[in-house]
Amino acid sequence: MIWNETMECMNREDMRKLQGIRLRQTVERVYHNCEPYRKRMQEKGVSPSDIQSIDDIVKLPFTSKKDLRDYYPFGLLSTPMSEIVRLHASSGTTGKPIVVGYTRGDLAIWDEVGARCFTAYGLGKQDVVQVSYGYGLFTGGLGAHGAVETIGGTVIPMSSGNTEKQIMLMRDFGAVGLACTPSYALYLADAMRDSNISRDEFSLKVGAFGAEPWTEAMRKELEAKLGIKAYDIYGLTEIIGPGVGHECECQNGTHLCEDHFYPEIIDPETGEPMPPGEMGELVFSTITKEGMPLLRFRTRDLTSLIYEKCECGRTSVRMNRILGRSDDMLIIRGVNVFPSQVESVICEIPELEPHYFIVVDRINNLDTFEIQVEVKEEFYSDEMTRLLDLRKHIVHRLQSVIGLSPDVKLVEPRSIERSQGKAKRVNDKRKLS
Ligand code: DLL
């Protein structure tokens, strides 16, 4: 099922033309209505008339998270405050949050792209969807909420937390779709198993999981545990929220809504565009937003793009799974490590639960690298030799995937703290000193 066939299946040449027209309009808008953008463009010697087609985008300056902080709270708006009908914010790790203002038109775009996501997952008017992303300043709850209402489905505005009630209502209201972070979905799956309710009593068929990186192995785990198809939903506050991209029934890359959000991949070191298909940092320009359009916003997310037509019929560009954020990358003893690599190894070992925590420290000038991982109930025995063998096997697999031998600590089931929103999987103590 396709929500907006014209846009999602447009031939690539027409799409580029449309993107060029929309980019030009956006550049005009920010140049005339947003002082920081005008100054930046003038400094770079670019004027709106230099932007004739989408290829000219490389002439424009980048925008970063730092810019959003520097112009906190409303300095990057391109409309008067009277046109702004909603604010969202995301709290970063440091300092002030990042604030985004939406006009009515922006909210309509958000509903439209959100509707494309849930339609692509096979959901429609007849379906009940439980939204267990947090509601509030975080875009997850209200974003998914608007999307489900737009396709005409029935939304259960659960928000996160209160797991027992989540499970009860999911069963009683016959939720077919579940929208939450993959880590919370895992938590719910375990809690459902522990409740005395049999799986047949649930109607769940589809998961819309995102807001944090997750792996193919985690998808398999979630699909098996919940008996569903688990789809990716991607987005970020600065650009709009959930709905920037989504998977389709082929589960082979995340389609980006590129008629609204134009993606580029750049070399994170030099800022130069990467050749098509290569991995690098994802950059977005919003080309239809009114309230706070962003040009060439550096997401810090690392991925690559696929431009071939998908088997589902959509021609929209697809994004490979996000390896992680460049600022999540750990450099341990000189080796680059992403938590997602650790996750993929853990999920492939049947004796382990997909719950882990990484602790990095520096002792006597040497990096230490510890991974705590839960062993499944049935394998967690007092028999030391069995656990030692398992530990050896994990270290060996991690060594071959990431090139480092961590200190693996096997811990009891349920002993690692669970998250109801985005999972926190790393404690890098080196940053504190
Ligand atoms: O997480 C918006 C969202 C809500 C997306 C619900 C999907 C579902 P932020 O809090 O601003 O917004 O965080 C954005 O989260 O730059 C990525 O690093 C990460 N992220 C979001 N979706 C995915 C995904 C929301 N599907 C940041 N896969 C982004 C991997 C994701 N990472």
mmCIF file of C-alpha atoms and ligand atoms in Angstrom, residues 90 133 138-140 209-214 232-238 241-242 299 301 322 325 422, ligand 1:
data_model
loop_
_atom_site.group_PDB
_atom_site.id
_atom_site.type_symbol
_atom_site.label_atom_id
_atom_site.label_comp_id
_atom_site.label_asym_id
_atom_site.label_seq_id
_atom_site.Cartn_x
_atom_site.Cartn_y
_atom_site.Cartn_z
ATOM 1 C CA SER A 90 15.112 17.618 22.329
ATOM 2 C CA TYR A 133 6.730 6.730 22.452
ATOM 3 C CA PHE A 138 9.888 14.674 22.507
ATOM 4 C CA THR A 139 8.546 14.321 18.968
ATOM 5 C CA GLY A 140 7.971 10.544 19.139
ATOM 6 C CA PHE A 209 10.424 1.071 15.907
ATOM 7 C CA GLY A 210 12.944 3.882 15.872
ATOM 8 C CA ALA A 211 14.411 6.872 17.723
ATOM 9 C CA GLU A 212 17.637 4.931 18.363
ATOM 10 C CA PRO A 213 19.955 2.738 16.302
ATOM 11 C CA TRP A 214 18.996 -0.936 16.124
ATOM 12 C CA ASP A 232 12.110 0.967 11.015
ATOM 13 C CA ILE A 233 10.890 4.541 11.439
ATOM 14 C CA TYR A 234 13.471 7.306 11.302
ATOM 15 C CA GLY A 235 13.443 10.956 12.149
ATOM 16 C CA LEU A 236 14.946 13.744 14.172
ATOM 17 C CA THR A 237 13.541 16.740 15.993
ATOM 18 C CA GLU A 238 15.458 19.330 14.003
ATOM 19 C CA GLY A 241 10.343 14.247 14.119
ATOM 20 C CA PRO A 242 9.465 10.619 13.247
ATOM 21 C CA THR A 299 22.765 14.977 11.586
ATOM 22 C CA ASP A 301 24.195 9.925 11.773
ATOM 23 C CA ILE A 322 22.293 3.777 10.792
ATOM 24 C CA ARG A 325 26.036 8.691 15.482
ATOM 25 C CA LYS A 422 15.877 5.624 24.230
HETATM 26 O O1 DLL B 1 14.209 10.319 17.981
HETATM 27 C C1 DLL B 1 12.510 11.219 16.509
HETATM 28 C C2 DLL B 1 11.895 9.877 16.408
HETATM 29 C C3 DLL B 1 10.906 9.517 17.307
HETATM 30 C C4 DLL B 1 12.263 8.990 15.400
HETATM 31 C C5 DLL B 1 10.292 8.270 17.196
HETATM 32 C C6 DLL B 1 11.668 7.762 15.284
HETATM 33 C C7 DLL B 1 10.671 7.398 16.162
HETATM 34 P P1 DLL B 1 15.528 12.964 18.348
HETATM 35 O O2 DLL B 1 15.233 12.712 19.774
HETATM 36 O O3 DLL B 1 15.852 14.347 17.916
HETATM 37 O O4 DLL B 1 14.301 12.541 17.451
HETATM 38 O O5 DLL B 1 16.714 11.996 17.949
HETATM 39 C C8 DLL B 1 17.155 11.908 16.615
HETATM 40 O O6 DLL B 1 17.823 9.608 16.964
HETATM 41 O O7 DLL B 1 19.594 11.670 14.671
HETATM 42 C C9 DLL B 1 19.345 9.300 15.200
HETATM 43 O O8 DLL B 1 20.629 9.381 15.776
HETATM 44 C C10 DLL B 1 18.423 8.596 16.175
HETATM 45 N N1 DLL B 1 17.378 7.853 15.452
HETATM 46 C C11 DLL B 1 16.107 8.214 15.237
HETATM 47 N N2 DLL B 1 15.452 7.244 14.544
HETATM 48 C C12 DLL B 1 16.361 6.265 14.295
HETATM 49 C C13 DLL B 1 16.323 5.028 13.615
HETATM 50 C C14 DLL B 1 13.740 11.274 17.387
HETATM 51 N N3 DLL B 1 15.211 4.553 13.076
HETATM 52 C C15 DLL B 1 18.261 10.897 16.514
HETATM 53 N N4 DLL B 1 17.473 4.308 13.541
HETATM 54 C C16 DLL B 1 18.708 10.675 15.102
HETATM 55 C C17 DLL B 1 18.604 4.770 14.098
HETATM 56 C C18 DLL B 1 17.590 6.669 14.861
HETATM 57 N N5 DLL B 1 18.699 5.922 14.761
#
